[in-house]
């Protein structure tokens, strides 16, 4: 029989070794504490659920990313979560049922059947925050601000913020009454910034003003001047489109004042998450990383399938990616420790317990281990009996 390499892991599934694990856990604690200071309550969702719950709302785009299996108890299809957002939406809509705005946050592992573009990992630690029950731009501003504060707390530098609004494109498509096939083709061409294709597809629209607006979206990308050009291009557009543009302008104005060090980039043809986002969309990028380091947007009525439609906005990120791109450090006490001798000498265990209670890292020697092993295990001090009591001395290497 062939020899099986039992130590191998599936492609894209990684284990986290002590040094990285310490930094990742330190980041998790610090960032969840940050969320708490902003008023966001932690929820912990199950790793596995009925498939239809995981694939509701934003989950439809995750169908191909979700591992599926049959529940032997019920016979129903189950899925391993590939995104925690639909689960939190269920909690808000069904389990909690709060009447006013609610703020929830989470941090947990997710599995993907395929890695994201420009990545090799299929095992992520998703960290995020969601704000439900308020449809105003103030909620979007709060969530984007929290995302930027999260990156700052993780010591991620040179952050650039991309902003868009799917309501502009959606409103133009509805006004132009495009058929489904044309809309799909136009959507694809806009994502590829294929200007000639966009102009060809919009040339058949019977209303020249709407055709010009849709074809002009492909050129609306860049700095804040994009918003000025958009107001000129979209003058006379349906009211919902101008409302969306005004919302985006207001969000950009407030963020520019709060975070003047963060460059803002606008792209009105970027339709990230178009099939479930309903309003502003945003993503944070850093130089040298081809994918967004954090992203989010507004997805109103995500709770409809759970019995209660609610306005919603939020963001998420991969905690391991944050740790890799930032400079967040683990608790320094992990690099220091006290070596305690093996045995049951009077007062030894009481002293060890006292030190641990005070937050010290104490490693007790096992039979056969000697003081020379202490440094290899990260200890810089040693517990010795002297002067009628147990005392901590510097370890002499």
GROMACS .gro file of C-alpha atoms in nm, residues 44-340:
model
  297
   44UNK     CA    1  -2.032   3.409   1.782
   45UNK     CA    2  -2.197   3.225   1.495
   46UNK     CA    3  -2.192   2.851   1.416
   47UNK     CA    4  -1.946   2.707   1.168
   48UNK     CA    5  -2.220   2.507   0.997
   49UNK     CA    6  -2.581   2.591   0.909
   50UNK     CA    7  -2.859   2.491   0.677
   51UNK     CA    8  -2.746   2.587   0.330
   52UNK     CA    9  -3.041   2.814   0.249
   53UNK     CA   10  -2.958   3.032   0.550
   54UNK     CA   11  -2.596   3.076   0.447
   55UNK     CA   12  -2.687   3.157   0.086
   56UNK     CA   13  -2.947   3.423   0.152
   57UNK     CA   14  -2.898   3.790   0.068
   58UNK     CA   15  -2.527   3.840   0.011
   59UNK     CA   16  -2.484   3.464   0.031
   60UNK     CA   17  -2.608   3.399  -0.326
   61UNK     CA   18  -2.270   3.506  -0.462
   62UNK     CA   19  -2.105   3.264  -0.222
   63UNK     CA   20  -2.266   2.950  -0.356
   64UNK     CA   21  -1.953   2.832  -0.536
   65UNK     CA   22  -1.737   2.919  -0.235
   66UNK     CA   23  -1.935   2.711   0.013
   67UNK     CA   24  -1.852   2.355   0.111
   68UNK     CA   25  -2.176   2.152   0.117
   69UNK     CA   26  -2.283   1.827   0.279
   70UNK     CA   27  -2.596   1.641   0.387
   71UNK     CA   28  -2.715   1.644   0.747
   72UNK     CA   29  -2.761   1.281   0.856
   73UNK     CA   30  -3.017   1.387   1.119
   74UNK     CA   31  -3.253   1.592   0.903
   75UNK     CA   32  -3.156   1.497   0.549
   76UNK     CA   33  -3.123   1.867   0.464
   77UNK     CA   34  -2.822   2.029   0.298
   78UNK     CA   35  -2.570   2.194   0.526
   79UNK     CA   36  -2.293   2.440   0.445
   80UNK     CA   37  -1.967   2.538   0.611
   81UNK     CA   38  -1.976   2.914   0.644
   82UNK     CA   39  -1.782   3.104   0.377
   83UNK     CA   40  -1.900   3.443   0.505
   84UNK     CA   41  -2.028   3.541   0.848
   85UNK     CA   42  -2.234   3.840   0.728
   86UNK     CA   43  -2.554   3.643   0.645
   87UNK     CA   44  -2.536   3.476   0.987
   88UNK     CA   45  -2.515   3.809   1.168
   89UNK     CA   46  -2.805   3.938   0.958
   90UNK     CA   47  -3.011   3.642   1.077
   91UNK     CA   48  -2.922   3.719   1.438
   92UNK     CA   49  -3.029   4.082   1.401
   93UNK     CA   50  -3.348   4.010   1.209
   94UNK     CA   51  -3.472   3.700   1.388
   95UNK     CA   52  -3.292   3.625   1.712
   96UNK     CA   53  -3.243   3.969   1.864
   97UNK     CA   54  -3.530   4.155   1.700
   98UNK     CA   55  -3.416   4.496   1.825
   99UNK     CA   56  -3.641   4.785   1.726
  100UNK     CA   57  -3.377   5.054   1.702
  101UNK     CA   58  -3.027   5.049   1.551
  102UNK     CA   59  -2.805   4.761   1.661
  103UNK     CA   60  -2.430   4.724   1.634
  104UNK     CA   61  -2.280   4.376   1.612
  105UNK     CA   62  -1.927   4.247   1.552
  106UNK     CA   63  -1.767   3.907   1.502
  107UNK     CA   64  -1.440   3.724   1.449
  108UNK     CA   65  -1.425   3.363   1.331
  109UNK     CA   66  -1.281   3.122   1.078
  110UNK     CA   67  -1.440   3.076   0.736
  111UNK     CA   68  -1.363   2.824   0.463
  112UNK     CA   69  -1.370   2.877   0.087
  113UNK     CA   70  -1.379   2.608  -0.178
  114UNK     CA   71  -1.147   2.824  -0.390
  115UNK     CA   72  -0.895   3.092  -0.293
  116UNK     CA   73  -0.970   3.456  -0.358
  117UNK     CA   74  -0.798   3.618  -0.658
  118UNK     CA   75  -0.429   3.689  -0.596
  119UNK     CA   76  -0.436   3.467  -0.288
  120UNK     CA   77  -0.359   3.105  -0.212
  121UNK     CA   78  -0.546   3.064   0.115
  122UNK     CA   79  -0.889   2.908   0.152
  123UNK     CA   80  -0.891   2.938   0.530
  124UNK     CA   81  -0.951   3.289   0.661
  125UNK     CA   82  -1.027   3.447   0.996
  126UNK     CA   83  -1.304   3.692   0.914
  127UNK     CA   84  -1.330   3.999   1.136
  128UNK     CA   85  -1.609   4.247   1.086
  129UNK     CA   86  -1.870   4.487   1.217
  130UNK     CA   87  -2.229   4.548   1.110
  131UNK     CA   88  -2.470   4.833   1.185
  132UNK     CA   89  -2.841   4.756   1.141
  133UNK     CA   90  -3.155   4.965   1.155
  134UNK     CA   91  -3.039   5.301   1.019
  135UNK     CA   92  -3.054   5.403   0.654
  136UNK     CA   93  -2.871   5.736   0.682
  137UNK     CA   94  -2.524   5.813   0.551
  138UNK     CA   95  -2.419   5.865   0.914
  139UNK     CA   96  -2.414   5.486   0.954
  140UNK     CA   97  -2.197   5.442   0.646
  141UNK     CA   98  -1.958   5.708   0.774
  142UNK     CA   99  -1.938   5.537   1.113
  143UNK     CA  100  -1.864   5.195   0.963
  144UNK     CA  101  -1.601   5.329   0.722
  145UNK     CA  102  -1.443   5.525   1.008
  146UNK     CA  103  -1.433   5.211   1.220
  147UNK     CA  104  -1.269   5.023   0.933
  148UNK     CA  105  -0.999   5.290   0.904
  149UNK     CA  106  -0.948   5.286   1.281
  150UNK     CA  107  -0.913   4.907   1.263
  151UNK     CA  108  -0.637   4.940   1.006
  152UNK     CA  109  -0.467   5.210   1.211
  153UNK     CA  110  -0.482   4.996   1.526
  154UNK     CA  111  -0.325   4.713   1.326
  155UNK     CA  112  -0.047   4.951   1.221
  156UNK     CA  113  -0.123   4.910   0.852
  157UNK     CA  114   0.034   5.204   0.671
  158UNK     CA  115  -0.029   5.388   0.343
  159UNK     CA  116  -0.399   5.302   0.331
  160UNK     CA  117  -0.595   5.420   0.027
  161UNK     CA  118  -0.976   5.423   0.034
  162UNK     CA  119  -1.186   5.343  -0.272
  163UNK     CA  120  -1.547   5.466  -0.274
  164UNK     CA  121  -1.837   5.392  -0.506
  165UNK     CA  122  -2.216   5.373  -0.508
  166UNK     CA  123  -2.404   5.095  -0.687
  167UNK     CA  124  -2.726   5.298  -0.669
  168UNK     CA  125  -2.603   5.520  -0.951
  169UNK     CA  126  -2.557   5.237  -1.201
  170UNK     CA  127  -2.866   5.052  -1.079
  171UNK     CA  128  -3.083   5.363  -1.118
  172UNK     CA  129  -2.956   5.430  -1.471
  173UNK     CA  130  -3.015   5.069  -1.579
  174UNK     CA  131  -3.370   5.078  -1.444
  175UNK     CA  132  -3.443   5.410  -1.613
  176UNK     CA  133  -3.305   5.278  -1.944
  177UNK     CA  134  -3.518   4.962  -1.910
  178UNK     CA  135  -3.237   4.736  -2.029
  179UNK     CA  136  -3.313   4.370  -2.080
  180UNK     CA  137  -3.132   4.118  -1.860
  181UNK     CA  138  -2.883   4.005  -2.125
  182UNK     CA  139  -2.780   4.362  -2.213
  183UNK     CA  140  -2.747   4.455  -1.848
  184UNK     CA  141  -2.519   4.156  -1.783
  185UNK     CA  142  -2.303   4.244  -2.083
  186UNK     CA  143  -2.284   4.610  -1.978
  187UNK     CA  144  -2.197   4.516  -1.622
  188UNK     CA  145  -1.913   4.294  -1.744
  189UNK     CA  146  -1.780   4.561  -1.982
  190UNK     CA  147  -1.781   4.825  -1.708
  191UNK     CA  148  -1.584   4.601  -1.473
  192UNK     CA  149  -1.321   4.556  -1.743
  193UNK     CA  150  -1.324   4.929  -1.824
  194UNK     CA  151  -1.389   4.830  -2.186
  195UNK     CA  152  -1.496   5.172  -2.314
  196UNK     CA  153  -1.567   5.071  -2.674
  197UNK     CA  154  -1.790   4.782  -2.561
  198UNK     CA  155  -1.974   5.008  -2.318
  199UNK     CA  156  -2.042   5.266  -2.588
  200UNK     CA  157  -2.161   4.995  -2.829
  201UNK     CA  158  -2.399   4.846  -2.572
  202UNK     CA  159  -2.542   5.183  -2.474
  203UNK     CA  160  -2.581   5.303  -2.832
  204UNK     CA  161  -2.908   5.107  -2.859
  205UNK     CA  162  -3.074   5.293  -2.571
  206UNK     CA  163  -3.358   5.502  -2.711
  207UNK     CA  164  -3.301   5.791  -2.469
  208UNK     CA  165  -2.973   5.963  -2.571
  209UNK     CA  166  -2.931   6.132  -2.233
  210UNK     CA  167  -2.939   5.800  -2.045
  211UNK     CA  168  -2.708   5.639  -2.303
  212UNK     CA  169  -2.454   5.918  -2.249
  213UNK     CA  170  -2.478   5.883  -1.871
  214UNK     CA  171  -2.423   5.507  -1.876
  215UNK     CA  172  -2.137   5.521  -2.126
  216UNK     CA  173  -1.978   5.805  -1.928
  217UNK     CA  174  -1.950   5.595  -1.611
  218UNK     CA  175  -1.645   5.415  -1.750
  219UNK     CA  176  -1.446   5.739  -1.731
  220UNK     CA  177  -1.560   5.841  -1.384
  221UNK     CA  178  -1.267   5.719  -1.179
  222UNK     CA  179  -0.999   5.913  -0.995
  223UNK     CA  180  -0.973   6.173  -0.720
  224UNK     CA  181  -1.241   6.404  -0.581
  225UNK     CA  182  -1.283   6.579  -0.916
  226UNK     CA  183  -1.472   6.267  -1.025
  227UNK     CA  184  -1.767   6.378  -0.812
  228UNK     CA  185  -1.774   6.720  -0.981
  229UNK     CA  186  -1.766   6.559  -1.325
  230UNK     CA  187  -2.038   6.314  -1.217
  231UNK     CA  188  -2.269   6.598  -1.116
  232UNK     CA  189  -2.226   6.747  -1.463
  233UNK     CA  190  -2.271   6.415  -1.646
  234UNK     CA  191  -2.575   6.309  -1.444
  235UNK     CA  192  -2.755   6.642  -1.447
  236UNK     CA  193  -3.117   6.566  -1.528
  237UNK     CA  194  -3.093   6.201  -1.416
  238UNK     CA  195  -3.377   6.049  -1.210
  239UNK     CA  196  -3.394   6.181  -0.855
  240UNK     CA  197  -3.279   5.853  -0.696
  241UNK     CA  198  -2.950   5.876  -0.886
  242UNK     CA  199  -2.883   6.232  -0.774
  243UNK     CA  200  -2.965   6.132  -0.416
  244UNK     CA  201  -2.709   5.851  -0.440
  245UNK     CA  202  -2.446   6.089  -0.578
  246UNK     CA  203  -2.518   6.341  -0.303
  247UNK     CA  204  -2.484   6.065  -0.042
  248UNK     CA  205  -2.146   5.966  -0.183
  249UNK     CA  206  -2.034   6.330  -0.187
  250UNK     CA  207  -2.139   6.381   0.174
  251UNK     CA  208  -1.961   6.065   0.289
  252UNK     CA  209  -1.645   6.172   0.106
  253UNK     CA  210  -1.661   6.522   0.255
  254UNK     CA  211  -1.687   6.395   0.614
  255UNK     CA  212  -1.421   6.127   0.569
  256UNK     CA  213  -1.186   6.378   0.407
  257UNK     CA  214  -1.219   6.601   0.711
  258UNK     CA  215  -1.180   6.317   0.963
  259UNK     CA  216  -0.895   6.138   0.787
  260UNK     CA  217  -0.708   6.393   0.574
  261UNK     CA  218  -0.408   6.157   0.558
  262UNK     CA  219  -0.608   5.887   0.374
  263UNK     CA  220  -0.622   5.937  -0.005
  264UNK     CA  221  -0.972   5.894  -0.148
  265UNK     CA  222  -1.029   5.731  -0.486
  266UNK     CA  223  -1.366   5.719  -0.660
  267UNK     CA  224  -1.486   5.477  -0.925
  268UNK     CA  225  -1.850   5.495  -1.029
  269UNK     CA  226  -1.809   5.198  -1.262
  270UNK     CA  227  -1.667   4.972  -0.988
  271UNK     CA  228  -1.966   4.756  -0.893
  272UNK     CA  229  -1.808   4.534  -0.629
  273UNK     CA  230  -2.084   4.326  -0.471
  274UNK     CA  231  -2.343   4.471  -0.710
  275UNK     CA  232  -2.581   4.179  -0.669
  276UNK     CA  233  -2.626   4.239  -0.296
  277UNK     CA  234  -2.501   4.589  -0.220
  278UNK     CA  235  -2.765   4.861  -0.243
  279UNK     CA  236  -2.572   5.181  -0.173
  280UNK     CA  237  -2.222   5.303  -0.101
  281UNK     CA  238  -1.939   5.051  -0.140
  282UNK     CA  239  -1.587   5.091  -0.009
  283UNK     CA  240  -1.255   4.909   0.007
  284UNK     CA  241  -0.914   4.978   0.159
  285UNK     CA  242  -0.596   4.907  -0.035
  286UNK     CA  243  -0.226   4.935   0.041
  287UNK     CA  244   0.062   4.952  -0.207
  288UNK     CA  245   0.201   4.617  -0.313
  289UNK     CA  246  -0.117   4.425  -0.233
  290UNK     CA  247  -0.331   4.337  -0.531
  291UNK     CA  248  -0.645   4.273  -0.329
  292UNK     CA  249  -0.835   4.490  -0.085
  293UNK     CA  250  -0.724   4.453   0.274
  294UNK     CA  251  -1.073   4.541   0.404
  295UNK     CA  252  -1.403   4.605   0.228
  296UNK     CA  253  -1.773   4.661   0.283
  297UNK     CA  254  -2.081   4.857   0.190
  298UNK     CA  255  -2.451   4.904   0.238
  299UNK     CA  256  -2.684   4.607   0.187
  300UNK     CA  257  -3.030   4.714   0.296
  301UNK     CA  258  -3.303   4.456   0.349
  302UNK     CA  259  -3.055   4.172   0.393
  303UNK     CA  260  -3.276   4.037   0.672
  304UNK     CA  261  -3.586   4.004   0.451
  305UNK     CA  262  -3.547   3.628   0.411
  306UNK     CA  263  -3.530   3.597   0.789
  307UNK     CA  264  -3.862   3.774   0.834
  308UNK     CA  265  -3.757   4.134   0.891
  309UNK     CA  266  -3.597   4.366   0.634
  310UNK     CA  267  -3.359   4.615   0.792
  311UNK     CA  268  -3.118   4.877   0.660
  312UNK     CA  269  -2.764   4.747   0.705
  313UNK     CA  270  -2.407   4.853   0.646
  314UNK     CA  271  -2.081   4.690   0.749
  315UNK     CA  272  -1.727   4.587   0.668
  316UNK     CA  273  -1.507   4.282   0.701
  317UNK     CA  274  -1.142   4.185   0.672
  318UNK     CA  275  -0.919   3.881   0.706
  319UNK     CA  276  -0.747   3.900   1.044
  320UNK     CA  277  -0.447   3.700   0.925
  321UNK     CA  278  -0.403   3.939   0.632
  322UNK     CA  279  -0.412   4.234   0.874
  323UNK     CA  280  -0.143   4.072   1.086
  324UNK     CA  281   0.072   4.002   0.779
  325UNK     CA  282   0.039   4.356   0.643
  326UNK     CA  283   0.055   4.542   0.974
  327UNK     CA  284   0.298   4.559   1.261
  328UNK     CA  285   0.077   4.465   1.551
  329UNK     CA  286   0.277   4.289   1.820
  330UNK     CA  287   0.193   4.009   2.060
  331UNK     CA  288   0.194   4.063   2.433
  332UNK     CA  289   0.559   4.117   2.521
  333UNK     CA  290   0.524   3.884   2.816
  334UNK     CA  291   0.528   3.591   2.575
  335UNK     CA  292   0.894   3.672   2.510
  336UNK     CA  293   0.969   3.663   2.882
  337UNK     CA  294   0.908   3.394   3.137
  338UNK     CA  295   0.999   3.252   3.475
  339UNK     CA  296   1.149   2.905   3.504
  340UNK     CA  297   1.022   2.715   3.807
   0.00000   0.00000   0.00000
